Amino acid sequence: MQVFFSEDHRLHFPQAELSGGQFVTPYERPSRVEYILRQLRERGFDQPADPGPCDMAPIRGLMDPGFLRFLETGWDEWIAAGMKGEMISATNPVRRTQMAREPRNIDGKLGYYCLAQETAITAGTWRAAQSSAASAQAAQRAVAEGAGAAFALCRPPGHHATADMFGGYCFLNNAAIVAQMFRDGGADRVAILDIDFHHGNGTQDIFYERGDVLFASIHGAPEDAFPYFLGYADETGAGAGEGANLNLPLLPGAGWDQWGSALDTAIARIRDFGPQALVVSLGVDAFKDDPISFFKLESGDFTRAGAAIARLNLPTVFCMEGGYAIEAVGINTVNVLEGFLNG
Amino acid sequence: MQVFFSEDHRLHFPQAELSGGQFVTPYERPSRVEYILRQLRERGFDQPADPGPCDMAPIRGLMDPGFLRFLETGWDEWIAAGMKGEMISATNPVRRTQMAREPRNIDGKLGYYCLAQETAITAGTWRAAQSSAASAQAAQRAVAEGAGAAFALCRPPGHHATADMFGGYCFLNNAAIVAQMFRDGGADRVAILDIDFHHGNGTQDIFYERGDVLFASIHGAPEDAFPYFLGYADETGAGAGEGANLNLPLLPGAGWDQWGSALDTAIARIRDFGPQALVVSLGVDAFKDDPISFFKLESGDFTRAGAAIARLNLPTVFCMEGGYAIEAVGINTVNVLEGFLNG
Ligand SMILES: [Zn+2]
Ligand SMILES: [Zn+2]
C-alpha cells in the first residue's frame, strides 16, 4: 500500500490547547506521526512518498472562499493587530446569531471561522494544513490510477473542519476533499467511513444535503463527547441527502462487541449504497488508553476493523485523523492497514 | 437618587480572561466598583443600600430553566469532573448546529450555555450574579414605588447575557429583568436604552420578538467590536417585535458629535414609543481611554448624556454595565447620574 506524507506537518505545532480552563500542551502534536512512521517502517510498508504541492482547485470548489482567505492571511492579520498569543478564539457566532456576517476585526473573524477553541492557529498552520491535504490528494490520485488502496498520513487531521470553520485540531477536511475528487473523477457515488472516536461533524456538514456521498460514523455519543453538538442518530441527512448520513453513537465504555457491531452496520449500509470508492477517516482514538476518549478497543481490534473494511472490496483511501495515546497510535494505525491488506 | 449595591459581587473574581490568545487578568474586576463607590460618596449620594436577597421568581419567568440550573450547579459539576482551571468554554454550538441539545458532559454543557470564551465561571460566580440582579431588582422596586430614579451598581454586568447564554462578563441580564418587572407591575410599554460601548446582544435577543419592550443601543459597529455577531442596524426586531429594536452602531473613533447625535435619535425613538418606564444599561466604556473600546467620549460628555436622558422624564432605573478605564469609571458613571439629576 502506498503511503503519502509531508514533513511540512511540523509547521503546525501550537504550544497551547485550551482544556479544562487551562492551557495544556496540545494532544494533537507532531510526535504522533513519528510513531506511525516507525511502525510502517518496521512492518515492511513502502517508504512514504512526498505528495508534492497541494492542488487548491478542488479545495476551492468545496470550501468557503472567506474561510480559505482567513486560513491564508489570518495569522498575519493577528500579528499586525498586536496580538501576543497564538490564535485562540474567544468568541463565536452562537445560537440565534445565524445571520452573522464576517467581522472586519481579526479577533471577530477568528471567532467567525472557529468551531471549537481548543485549537490554536500559528504561523505555520496554513502551510501544514495544505501539506496534509496534499497527502490526501496524492493518495486519491494513486487509487484513482488503479492502486487498490493508499494511506494518507495526514497531519493536522481534517474531519472536524467544515467548509467554513476550523476546530477540533482540523483545518482542511481531507476526507471530504478526497471524496469530492472521486466524484469529480467520475465516481457516481462515494462513501466515507469515519472510525475516529469523535464524530466527523465537518464531513457530515459538508455533505449533509447531498445524496451522492454517504457519510457513516461510529463515535462517542454527543451527549458525552466532543464535538457535542452534532453526531446524534437522528441526523440522517436533509433534502437530496436524506438517508445518506448514518451516525452510530456509542456510550462510554463501548468495546469491540458494540463497536464491531456498529462497524458491521456501517459496512452493510455502505454496501447497500453501492459506492465506487471509499474514504476512511482513520482515527485510532477509540483505543482503550486514549487520554481524551472513552471507548475500549484493544490493539487487535483495529486489525479486525481493517479486515472488515477490506471485505467491501472498494478502491480505498485512508486519511489519518485522531489518536492521542501516542505510543500506541502507530501500532493501532498500522494494524488497521495490515488488517485491510490481509483481510 | 437611591443606590443599591451588594458586597457579594466580590464572590466573582476570575483570575483569567482569554484575550489575544493568552490569559490576562480580567478587565471586569472587583476594583471597578470601588471607584464608583468613592465618587458616589464624594459627590454626596446616599450611602448605597444592600438589596437583600435576589427574587428568583421574575428571573425564572424570563430565563431558560436549563441555563439557570447550569449557572447554579455547573461549578460543582466541573470540579467533580476533575477539571483544574476556571470554567472557560472550549466549544460551542456554532453555525448549523442549531438543533443542538444540552450535553450531559459538563465541558459540553459549558459550551452550550456560553456565548464568548473570555468569561470564566468560578466558585462564587452564581452568588455574585444573583447579588447583582438583586441590586437591579431593588432599584426597580424603589422606582415602582415612586422614586423617580434609582441606580443599581450591578457587578457582574448583564447586557450580553441572553435567556440561555453567559459571556461578555455577563451572567444574568439585569436590565432585562428590570424591564420585565416593570411589565409585570403594570407598565404597558418599557424602553431599554443601552449606552454601553458594546452592543447589548443579550437584551436584544431576549426581547427581539416582543413589541412591548423597546431596545435601543448605541455601540461599536459589530464589524469591528465585540460581540461581533449581533448589533447591525438592520436588526429591527421580528414578529410582534418588528420595529421595537433600534441599533445605532458607530465606527472606531466616534466622539460626542456622532455619539450624542445617536443618543438624540435613540431618545426620540423612545419618546415615540411612549413607555411608562425606562431602563438604562449604563456602561461607560465609550470613554476615550477605555482599554477595550474605541469611542472618544470625554468625561464631560457623560454628564451631557445623563441630562439628555433626564429629558425623557420617565421613571428610570440605571443598571451598571461595563467600563474598564478603571480610575475614570467612577467619574464617568457618576457624571451620568449627576447629569440626569440636574438635567
Ligand atoms: Zn478523534
Ligand atoms: Zn461594554
XYZ file of C-alpha atoms in Angstrom, chain B residues 7-337:
331
model
C -20.706 43.360 48.555
C -21.295 39.827 47.276
C -20.021 40.932 43.853
C -16.594 40.018 45.250
C -17.517 36.346 45.060
C -16.948 36.617 41.299
C -13.283 37.250 40.636
C -11.811 35.004 37.949
C -8.060 35.016 37.649
C -8.078 34.548 33.890
C -9.610 36.132 30.817
C -8.856 34.663 27.396
C -7.636 37.614 25.316
C -5.383 37.706 22.271
C -4.566 34.023 22.683
C -3.377 34.477 26.250
C -4.765 34.519 29.752
C -4.808 38.052 31.148
C -6.163 39.488 34.387
C -9.834 40.144 33.640
C -10.724 43.695 32.648
C -14.001 43.210 34.504
C -12.628 43.093 38.047
C -13.909 43.859 41.540
C -11.939 47.084 41.930
C -14.088 48.731 39.257
C -16.882 49.268 41.756
C -14.592 50.796 44.374
C -14.035 53.776 42.107
C -17.757 54.176 41.588
C -18.498 53.937 45.313
C -15.872 56.576 46.057
C -17.276 59.017 43.534
C -20.784 58.491 44.845
C -19.563 59.214 48.380
C -17.504 62.248 47.430
C -20.320 63.746 45.430
C -22.940 63.438 48.134
C -25.023 60.481 47.034
C -26.812 58.456 49.694
C -24.992 55.512 51.198
C -25.698 52.507 48.930
C -28.339 50.175 50.327
C -27.893 46.436 50.376
C -30.589 44.974 48.125
C -31.326 41.896 50.215
C -31.807 38.514 48.565
C -32.399 38.004 44.875
C -36.010 37.226 43.923
C -35.714 34.267 41.587
C -39.377 34.258 40.517
C -39.138 37.028 37.889
C -35.820 35.603 36.715
C -37.305 32.139 36.257
C -40.088 33.701 34.210
C -37.624 35.221 31.767
C -34.648 32.851 31.549
C -34.147 29.301 30.308
C -34.529 26.739 33.124
C -31.571 24.670 31.915
C -29.380 27.765 31.850
C -30.301 28.706 35.412
C -29.641 25.129 36.537
C -26.260 25.277 34.800
C -25.327 28.560 36.495
C -26.327 27.107 39.850
C -24.670 23.695 39.632
C -22.086 23.980 36.852
C -19.121 24.773 39.060
C -19.706 21.720 41.251
C -20.031 19.509 38.164
C -16.823 20.990 36.764
C -14.867 20.244 39.934
C -16.430 16.801 40.217
C -15.223 16.089 36.671
C -11.668 16.736 37.817
C -11.128 19.993 35.937
C -8.263 22.055 37.291
C -8.833 25.509 35.852
C -11.660 28.012 35.993
C -14.667 27.267 33.803
C -13.621 28.538 30.383
C -15.531 27.148 27.453
C -13.627 25.460 24.642
C -16.513 24.536 22.375
C -19.838 25.971 21.294
C -22.884 25.202 19.245
C -21.775 27.208 16.223
C -23.295 27.779 12.803
C -25.522 24.952 11.580
C -25.706 23.255 14.945
C -28.920 24.996 15.819
C -30.734 21.845 16.811
C -28.087 21.308 19.457
C -29.231 19.603 22.622
C -27.752 20.233 26.071
C -24.874 17.768 26.545
C -24.581 15.633 29.683
C -20.813 16.231 29.921
C -20.032 19.429 31.851
C -17.413 20.526 29.320
C -20.042 20.321 26.595
C -22.684 21.882 28.805
C -20.357 24.807 29.490
C -20.001 25.362 25.756
C -23.723 25.012 25.212
C -24.507 27.856 27.618
C -21.562 30.093 26.701
C -21.564 32.805 24.062
C -17.984 34.039 24.431
C -14.967 32.408 25.978
C -13.271 35.375 27.591
C -15.578 34.933 30.561
C -14.720 32.400 33.263
C -17.078 30.983 35.854
C -15.665 30.410 39.328
C -16.957 29.029 42.626
C -18.687 32.288 43.594
C -19.991 33.413 40.218
C -23.586 32.321 40.641
C -23.986 34.019 44.027
C -22.353 37.175 42.701
C -24.630 37.203 39.652
C -27.657 36.805 41.900
C -26.486 39.655 44.125
C -26.053 41.830 41.046
C -29.584 41.012 39.897
C -30.816 41.688 43.428
C -29.483 45.256 43.210
C -31.295 45.726 39.925
C -34.497 44.354 41.422
C -34.236 46.607 44.475
C -33.757 49.634 42.226
C -36.801 48.605 40.189
C -38.930 48.261 43.323
C -37.817 51.685 44.550
C -38.787 53.289 41.262
C -42.037 51.348 41.033
C -42.879 52.664 44.480
C -42.397 56.234 43.399
C -38.716 57.133 43.459
C -38.121 58.963 40.207
C -34.908 57.106 39.556
C -32.508 54.658 41.163
C -29.058 53.330 40.433
C -28.253 49.618 40.636
C -24.490 49.294 40.988
C -24.510 45.873 39.374
C -21.438 43.689 39.167
C -21.081 41.412 37.260
C -22.822 43.293 34.433
C -25.723 41.819 32.472
C -26.448 43.101 28.966
C -24.567 40.412 26.997
C -26.362 37.556 28.766
C -29.255 36.016 26.846
C -32.007 33.886 28.332
C -29.729 30.878 27.879
C -26.125 32.012 27.456
C -23.497 33.826 29.519
C -20.470 35.678 28.190
C -19.007 39.145 27.756
C -18.582 39.191 31.579
C -22.378 38.782 31.984
C -24.458 36.005 33.559
C -27.918 37.351 34.373
C -29.351 40.150 32.252
C -30.154 42.720 34.906
C -31.658 45.289 32.532
C -33.977 42.694 31.019
C -35.036 41.521 34.471
C -35.894 45.096 35.452
C -37.805 45.741 32.226
C -39.861 42.589 32.741
C -40.582 43.555 36.353
C -41.975 46.904 35.155
C -44.162 44.988 32.690
C -45.314 42.578 35.375
C -46.048 45.570 37.605
C -48.463 47.037 35.088
C -46.420 49.131 32.672
C -47.744 48.511 29.147
C -44.552 49.563 27.465
C -40.977 49.730 28.716
C -37.896 51.078 26.968
C -34.301 49.966 27.460
C -31.569 52.390 26.454
C -28.140 50.747 26.242
C -25.271 53.256 26.207
C -22.516 50.760 26.977
C -19.835 50.749 24.284
C -20.715 47.164 23.414
C -23.913 46.027 21.776
C -26.370 44.617 24.300
C -26.859 41.437 22.306
C -28.423 39.627 25.256
C -31.057 42.239 25.880
C -31.837 42.469 22.175
C -32.145 38.699 21.933
C -34.491 38.423 24.921
C -36.974 40.983 23.563
C -36.402 40.614 19.814
C -39.841 39.217 19.072
C -41.741 41.374 21.569
C -43.419 44.673 20.845
C -43.877 45.703 24.475
C -40.209 46.351 25.234
C -38.211 48.707 23.034
C -34.480 48.108 22.926
C -32.257 50.955 21.699
C -28.473 50.679 21.687
C -25.512 52.863 20.706
C -22.382 50.766 20.276
C -19.223 49.930 18.389
C -20.016 48.572 14.932
C -20.157 44.765 15.054
C -17.737 44.501 12.117
C -15.139 45.914 14.481
C -16.249 45.288 18.047
C -17.336 42.541 20.383
C -19.816 40.827 20.400
C -19.292 40.901 16.598
C -22.232 38.762 15.530
C -25.146 40.992 16.510
C -25.726 44.734 16.606
C -26.183 45.663 12.948
C -28.565 48.490 12.054
C -30.746 46.140 10.022
C -31.700 44.138 13.113
C -35.015 45.849 13.737
C -36.955 43.158 15.604
C -39.086 40.279 14.380
C -42.721 39.243 14.544
C -44.577 41.296 17.145
C -41.236 42.954 17.910
C -40.708 44.319 14.400
C -39.688 47.959 14.798
C -39.027 47.668 18.528
C -35.275 47.172 18.172
C -33.011 50.086 17.291
C -29.306 49.555 16.740
C -27.100 52.601 16.267
C -23.614 51.220 15.539
C -20.755 53.712 15.209
C -17.313 53.268 13.725
C -13.954 53.488 15.530
C -13.108 56.998 16.705
C -16.662 58.241 17.181
C -16.774 61.158 19.633
C -19.584 63.262 21.093
C -20.650 64.676 17.713
C -21.663 61.272 16.426
C -22.412 59.622 19.744
C -24.550 62.496 21.046
C -26.420 62.580 17.768
C -27.083 58.833 18.020
C -28.280 59.405 21.579
C -30.731 62.017 20.315
C -32.012 59.502 17.754
C -32.454 56.845 20.439
C -34.199 59.258 22.782
C -36.572 60.426 20.051
C -37.468 56.816 19.272
C -38.059 56.088 22.957
C -40.313 59.126 23.228
C -42.297 57.984 20.186
C -42.635 54.534 21.700
C -44.416 56.031 24.722
C -43.077 53.836 27.515
C -44.093 54.134 31.157
C -40.637 53.267 32.424
C -37.034 53.413 31.264
C -34.126 51.097 31.991
C -30.640 52.393 31.192
C -27.841 49.898 30.594
C -25.179 52.220 31.954
C -21.774 51.294 30.630
C -19.088 53.969 30.476
C -16.688 52.187 28.143
C -17.479 54.715 25.410
C -14.832 56.770 27.253
C -11.796 57.772 25.185
C -9.289 55.970 27.402
C -11.164 52.696 27.734
C -8.663 49.874 27.087
C -11.010 47.580 25.154
C -13.157 50.077 23.259
C -12.783 52.660 20.518
C -15.094 55.615 21.073
C -13.796 59.005 22.145
C -16.177 60.404 24.744
C -14.752 62.849 27.282
C -15.790 62.662 30.914
C -17.957 65.752 30.475
C -19.879 64.048 27.689
C -21.267 61.554 30.188
C -22.825 64.452 32.108
C -24.485 65.617 28.895
C -25.728 62.101 28.236
C -27.341 61.962 31.682
C -29.027 65.316 31.116
C -30.384 64.181 27.743
C -31.824 61.026 29.291
C -33.471 63.089 32.028
C -35.470 64.998 29.436
C -37.431 61.823 28.703
C -38.969 62.457 32.116
C -39.564 58.787 32.811
C -39.252 56.623 35.912
C -35.717 55.357 35.345
C -33.585 52.507 36.612
C -29.872 52.673 35.840
C -28.136 49.294 35.757
C -24.350 49.351 35.782
C -22.760 47.585 32.823
C -19.172 47.966 31.532
C -16.349 50.482 31.777
C -12.715 49.403 32.096
C -10.618 52.573 32.294
C -10.678 51.855 35.984
C -9.842 55.201 37.530
C -12.285 57.043 35.262
C -15.130 54.564 35.666
C -16.339 56.222 38.855
C -16.148 59.743 37.481
C -17.922 58.887 34.254
C -20.625 56.783 35.865
C -21.479 59.397 38.455
C -21.338 62.078 35.765
C -24.233 60.324 34.022
C -26.192 60.171 37.271
